PDB file of C-alpha atoms in Angstrom:
ATOM      1  CA  MET F  75     -75.856  99.966 -83.798  1.00 49.00           C
ATOM      2  CA  ARG F  76     -75.293  96.247 -83.195  1.00 63.00           C
ATOM      3  CA  THR F  77     -76.461  95.263 -86.694  1.00 73.00           C
ATOM      4  CA  GLU F  78     -74.111  97.820 -88.291  1.00 73.00           C
ATOM      5  CA  ASP F  79     -71.149  96.439 -86.328  1.00 68.00           C
ATOM      6  CA  ASP F  80     -72.138  92.881 -87.215  1.00 74.00           C
ATOM      7  CA  ALA F  81     -72.407  93.833 -90.886  1.00 80.00           C
ATOM      8  CA  VAL F  82     -68.933  95.408 -90.804  1.00 78.00           C
ATOM      9  CA  LEU F  83     -67.476  92.327 -89.102  1.00 78.00           C
ATOM     10  CA  HIS F  84     -69.228  90.005 -91.556  1.00 83.00           C
ATOM     11  CA  ALA F  85     -67.950  91.989 -94.543  1.00 86.00           C
ATOM     12  CA  PHE F  86     -64.423  91.958 -93.109  1.00 84.00           C
ATOM     13  CA  VAL F  87     -64.487  88.195 -92.555  1.00 84.00           C
ATOM     14  CA  GLU F  88     -65.788  87.545 -96.067  1.00 87.00           C
ATOM     15  CA  GLY F  89     -63.388  89.972 -97.728  1.00 88.00           C
ATOM     16  CA  ARG F  90     -60.149  89.265 -95.850  1.00 86.00           C
ATOM     17  CA  ARG F  91     -60.309  85.533 -95.060  1.00 89.00           C
ATOM     18  CA  THR F  92     -58.176  84.579 -98.081  1.00 90.00           C
ATOM     19  CA  ALA F  93     -55.517  87.214 -97.394  1.00 92.00           C
ATOM     20  CA  LEU F  94     -55.322  86.141 -93.761  1.00 92.00           C
ATOM     21  CA  PHE F  95     -55.019  82.509 -94.863  1.00 94.00           C
ATOM     22  CA  ARG F  96     -52.097  83.333 -97.158  1.00 92.00           C
ATOM     23  CA  SER F  97     -50.275  85.110 -94.340  1.00 92.00           C
ATOM     24  CA  ALA F  98     -51.064  82.275 -91.921  1.00 93.00           C
ATOM     25  CA  TYR F  99     -49.776  79.694 -94.408  1.00 93.00           C
ATOM     26  CA  LEU F 100     -46.509  81.563 -94.760  1.00 91.00           C
ATOM     27  CA  LEU F 101     -46.222  81.776 -90.987  1.00 90.00           C
ATOM     28  CA  CYS F 102     -46.813  78.109 -90.200  1.00 88.00           C
ATOM     29  CA  GLY F 103     -46.153  76.318 -93.498  1.00 86.00           C
ATOM     30  CA  ASP F 104     -49.047  73.884 -93.167  1.00 87.00           C
ATOM     31  CA  ARG F 105     -52.415  74.275 -94.885  1.00 91.00           C
ATOM     32  CA  HIS F 106     -54.477  72.722 -92.091  1.00 92.00           C
ATOM     33  CA  GLU F 107     -52.679  74.593 -89.344  1.00 91.00           C
ATOM     34  CA  ALA F 108     -53.113  77.823 -91.333  1.00 93.00           C
ATOM     35  CA  GLU F 109     -56.862  77.177 -91.608  1.00 93.00           C
ATOM     36  CA  ASP F 110     -57.033  76.613 -87.844  1.00 92.00           C
ATOM     37  CA  LEU F 111     -54.984  79.740 -87.234  1.00 93.00           C
ATOM     38  CA  VAL F 112     -57.277  81.867 -89.419  1.00 93.00           C
ATOM     39  CA  GLN F 113     -60.358  80.392 -87.779  1.00 93.00           C
ATOM     40  CA  SER F 114     -59.026  81.176 -84.291  1.00 92.00           C
ATOM     41  CA  THR F 115     -58.050  84.665 -85.398  1.00 92.00           C
ATOM     42  CA  LEU F 116     -61.454  85.420 -86.923  1.00 90.00           C
ATOM     43  CA  VAL F 117     -63.248  84.165 -83.813  1.00 89.00           C
ATOM     44  CA  LYS F 118     -61.104  86.469 -81.680  1.00 89.00           C
ATOM     45  CA  VAL F 119     -61.685  89.395 -84.053  1.00 86.00           C
ATOM     46  CA  VAL F 120     -65.457  88.915 -84.087  1.00 82.00           C
ATOM     47  CA  LEU F 121     -65.655  88.478 -80.317  1.00 83.00           C
ATOM     48  CA  GLY F 122     -63.319  91.425 -79.805  1.00 77.00           C
ATOM     49  CA  GLY F 123     -65.392  93.560 -82.163  1.00 69.00           C
ATOM     50  CA  ARG F 124     -68.590  92.700 -80.334  1.00 65.00           C
ATOM     51  CA  HIS F 125     -67.023  93.136 -76.925  1.00 65.00           C
ATOM     52  CA  HIS F 126     -65.342  96.466 -77.619  1.00 62.00           C
ATOM     53  CA  GLY F 127     -68.200  97.777 -79.704  1.00 57.00           C
ATOM     54  CA  ARG F 128     -66.375  99.360 -82.598  1.00 60.00           C
ATOM     55  CA  LEU F 129     -62.881  98.562 -83.806  1.00 66.00           C
ATOM     56  CA  ASP F 130     -61.117 101.543 -85.316  1.00 74.00           C
ATOM     57  CA  ASN F 131     -58.737  99.533 -87.488  1.00 81.00           C
ATOM     58  CA  ILE F 132     -60.078  96.023 -87.862  1.00 84.00           C
ATOM     59  CA  GLU F 133     -57.395  95.069 -90.413  1.00 86.00           C
ATOM     60  CA  ALA F 134     -54.529  95.867 -88.033  1.00 86.00           C
ATOM     61  CA  TYR F 135     -56.359  94.169 -85.156  1.00 87.00           C
ATOM     62  CA  ALA F 136     -56.800  91.013 -87.251  1.00 90.00           C
ATOM     63  CA  ARG F 137     -53.139  90.928 -88.341  1.00 90.00           C
ATOM     64  CA  LYS F 138     -51.916  91.446 -84.805  1.00 91.00           C
ATOM     65  CA  THR F 139     -54.280  88.758 -83.539  1.00 91.00           C
ATOM     66  CA  LEU F 140     -53.076  86.371 -86.268  1.00 93.00           C
ATOM     67  CA  VAL F 141     -49.408  86.873 -85.433  1.00 92.00           C
ATOM     68  CA  ASN F 142     -49.950  86.746 -81.668  1.00 91.00           C
ATOM     69  CA  THR F 143     -52.002  83.556 -81.978  1.00 90.00           C
ATOM     70  CA  PHE F 144     -49.282  81.996 -84.132  1.00 91.00           C
ATOM     71  CA  ILE F 145     -46.480  82.932 -81.728  1.00 87.00           C
ATOM     72  CA  ALA F 146     -48.479  81.757 -78.707  1.00 86.00           C
ATOM     73  CA  ALA F 147     -49.158  78.406 -80.399  1.00 82.00           C
ATOM     74  CA  ARG F 148     -45.429  77.933 -81.050  1.00 79.00           C
ATOM     75  CA  ARG F 149     -44.697  78.354 -77.363  1.00 76.00           C
ATOM     76  CA  ARG F 150     -46.942  75.469 -76.359  1.00 63.00           C
ATOM     77  CA  PHE F 151     -45.190  72.276 -75.364  1.00 57.00           C
ATOM     78  CA  TRP F 152     -47.392  69.974 -77.438  1.00 57.00           C
ATOM     79  CA  ARG F 153     -46.352  71.780 -80.652  1.00 52.00           C
ATOM     80  CA  ARG F 154     -42.895  70.219 -80.385  1.00 52.00           C
ATOM     81  CA  GLU F 155     -44.239  66.748 -81.111  1.00 56.00           C
ATOM     82  CA  GLN F 156     -45.685  65.554 -84.367  1.00 60.00           C
ATOM     83  CA  ALA F 157     -47.493  62.244 -84.209  1.00 61.00           C
ATOM     84  CA  TYR F 158     -48.577  60.479 -87.378  1.00 62.00           C
ATOM     85  CA  GLY F 159     -51.011  57.591 -87.526  1.00 69.00           C
ATOM     86  CA  GLU F 160     -50.913  56.568 -91.146  1.00 70.00           C
ATOM     87  CA  LEU F 161     -49.099  58.532 -93.768  1.00 62.00           C
ATOM     88  CA  PRO F 162     -51.164  59.522 -96.813  1.00 59.00           C
ATOM     89  CA  ASP F 163     -50.502  57.830-100.133  1.00 65.00           C
ATOM     90  CA  ARG F 164     -50.266  61.136-101.963  1.00 63.00           C
ATOM     91  CA  VAL F 165     -49.587  64.763-101.237  1.00 59.00           C
ATOM     92  CA  GLY F 166     -52.573  66.621 -99.785  1.00 58.00           C
ATOM     93  CA  HIS F 167     -51.911  70.026-101.344  1.00 59.00           C
ATOM     94  CA  GLU F 168     -51.603  71.471-104.804  1.00 60.00           C
ATOM     95  CA  PRO F 169     -48.317  70.996-106.657  1.00 56.00           C
ATOM     96  CA  ASP F 170     -45.827  73.790-106.199  1.00 58.00           C
ATOM     97  CA  THR F 171     -42.546  74.797-107.773  1.00 72.00           C
ATOM     98  CA  ASP F 172     -39.292  73.579-106.270  1.00 75.00           C
ATOM     99  CA  THR F 173     -38.254  77.109-105.374  1.00 76.00           C
ATOM    100  CA  GLY F 174     -41.504  77.799-103.558  1.00 78.00           C
ATOM    101  CA  LEU F 175     -41.120  74.603-101.564  1.00 79.00           C
ATOM    102  CA  ALA F 176     -37.525  75.441-100.727  1.00 80.00           C
ATOM    103  CA  VAL F 177     -38.446  78.959 -99.587  1.00 82.00           C
ATOM    104  CA  ARG F 178     -41.280  77.675 -97.395  1.00 85.00           C
ATOM    105  CA  ALA F 179     -39.030  74.997 -95.915  1.00 85.00           C
ATOM    106  CA  ALA F 180     -36.355  77.584 -95.153  1.00 86.00           C
ATOM    107  CA  LEU F 181     -38.994  79.910 -93.721  1.00 88.00           C
ATOM    108  CA  ALA F 182     -40.216  77.108 -91.451  1.00 88.00           C
ATOM    109  CA  ARG F 183     -36.741  76.766 -89.936  1.00 89.00           C
ATOM    110  CA  LEU F 184     -36.677  80.390 -88.749  1.00 91.00           C
ATOM    111  CA  THR F 185     -37.789  81.423 -85.286  1.00 91.00           C
ATOM    112  CA  ALA F 186     -41.457  82.341 -84.946  1.00 90.00           C
ATOM    113  CA  LYS F 187     -40.712  86.048 -84.486  1.00 92.00           C
ATOM    114  CA  GLN F 188     -38.316  86.200 -87.450  1.00 93.00           C
ATOM    115  CA  ARG F 189     -40.902  84.450 -89.598  1.00 92.00           C
ATOM    116  CA  ALA F 190     -43.633  86.825 -88.402  1.00 92.00           C
ATOM    117  CA  VAL F 191     -41.485  89.865 -89.186  1.00 94.00           C
ATOM    118  CA  LEU F 192     -40.567  88.597 -92.671  1.00 93.00           C
ATOM    119  CA  VAL F 193     -44.154  87.687 -93.546  1.00 91.00           C
ATOM    120  CA  LEU F 194     -45.488  91.050 -92.374  1.00 92.00           C
ATOM    121  CA  ARG F 195     -42.704  93.033 -94.042  1.00 92.00           C
ATOM    122  CA  TYR F 196     -42.439  91.231 -97.376  1.00 90.00           C
ATOM    123  CA  TRP F 197     -45.705  89.365 -97.884  1.00 88.00           C
ATOM    124  CA  ASP F 198     -48.147  91.817 -96.301  1.00 89.00           C
ATOM    125  CA  ASP F 199     -45.917  94.716 -97.456  1.00 89.00           C
ATOM    126  CA  LEU F 200     -45.959  96.562 -94.128  1.00 91.00           C
ATOM    127  CA  SER F 201     -43.405  99.195 -93.240  1.00 92.00           C
ATOM    128  CA  VAL F 202     -40.905  98.762 -90.414  1.00 93.00           C
ATOM    129  CA  GLU F 203     -42.973 101.142 -88.294  1.00 93.00           C
ATOM    130  CA  ALA F 204     -46.256  99.304 -88.937  1.00 92.00           C
ATOM    131  CA  THR F 205     -44.647  95.928 -88.265  1.00 93.00           C
ATOM    132  CA  ALA F 206     -43.116  97.188 -85.020  1.00 93.00           C
ATOM    133  CA  GLU F 207     -46.439  98.576 -83.881  1.00 92.00           C
ATOM    134  CA  LEU F 208     -48.287  95.408 -84.818  1.00 90.00           C
ATOM    135  CA  LEU F 209     -45.852  93.108 -83.009  1.00 91.00           C
ATOM    136  CA  GLY F 210     -45.275  95.421 -80.053  1.00 92.00           C
ATOM    137  CA  MET F 211     -41.546  95.656 -80.778  1.00 92.00           C
ATOM    138  CA  ARG F 212     -39.157  98.521 -81.216  1.00 95.00           C
ATOM    139  CA  GLU F 213     -38.309  99.405 -84.810  1.00 94.00           C
ATOM    140  CA  ASN F 214     -34.674  98.398 -84.285  1.00 95.00           C
ATOM    141  CA  THR F 215     -35.811  94.970 -83.098  1.00 95.00           C
ATOM    142  CA  VAL F 216     -37.875  94.552 -86.262  1.00 95.00           C
ATOM    143  CA  LYS F 217     -34.861  95.563 -88.346  1.00 95.00           C
ATOM    144  CA  SER F 218     -32.568  93.085 -86.575  1.00 95.00           C
ATOM    145  CA  HIS F 219     -35.126  90.250 -86.887  1.00 95.00           C
ATOM    146  CA  THR F 220     -35.449  91.136 -90.573  1.00 95.00           C
ATOM    147  CA  ALA F 221     -31.699  91.136 -91.157  1.00 95.00           C
ATOM    148  CA  ARG F 222     -31.119  87.870 -89.287  1.00 94.00           C
ATOM    149  CA  GLY F 223     -34.107  86.194 -90.887  1.00 93.00           C
ATOM    150  CA  LEU F 224     -33.062  87.212 -94.405  1.00 93.00           C
ATOM    151  CA  ALA F 225     -29.476  86.072 -93.747  1.00 94.00           C
ATOM    152  CA  ALA F 226     -30.742  82.693 -92.552  1.00 92.00           C
ATOM    153  CA  LEU F 227     -33.050  82.397 -95.580  1.00 90.00           C
ATOM    154  CA  ARG F 228     -30.210  83.239 -97.962  1.00 89.00           C
ATOM    155  CA  ALA F 229     -27.944  80.656 -96.326  1.00 89.00           C
ATOM    156  CA  GLU F 230     -30.671  77.991 -96.488  1.00 85.00           C
ATOM    157  CA  MET F 231     -31.455  78.792-100.108  1.00 83.00           C
ATOM    158  CA  ALA F 232     -27.779  78.696-101.068  1.00 83.00           C
ATOM    159  CA  GLU F 233     -27.583  75.172 -99.626  1.00 80.00           C
ATOM    160  CA  GLU F 234     -30.802  74.132-101.385  1.00 71.00           C
ATOM    161  CA  LEU F 235     -29.748  75.408-104.788  1.00 65.00           C
ATOM    162  CA  VAL F 236     -26.241  73.896-104.709  1.00 64.00           C
TER     163      VAL F 236
END
């Protein structure tokens, strides 16, 4: 039984790591932080899977763990500071279009919960009901976070494009 569960967990980690990374990147806006977030999430998923025996819906458990880990990290005091030793001479990530950069910058200025709702609804293509269940919110709360988040994004993008 243990080897079957381990095989399922291993297959999940191998198959969904990239998708989780994309969602994490949209949540936090930083490649290295997204990698750390995915790593923490996968550790929690594997330990949770081994501890609970069998996870009925490992995909939903992983998404919820990812979002909860992200939101919890944003609450920490040390996240408010950003110390830099030496700045790099060149950009550390792949080139991106101006619009993509503007959208990610605008997304980064939203609250953590608004960002989580928008990423789950529009990037992971979850329904209002699935998003509410995943975040432990009422459906109306998800709808209001969606509306406010989209309004803020539109306002930011209008300023960027002018």
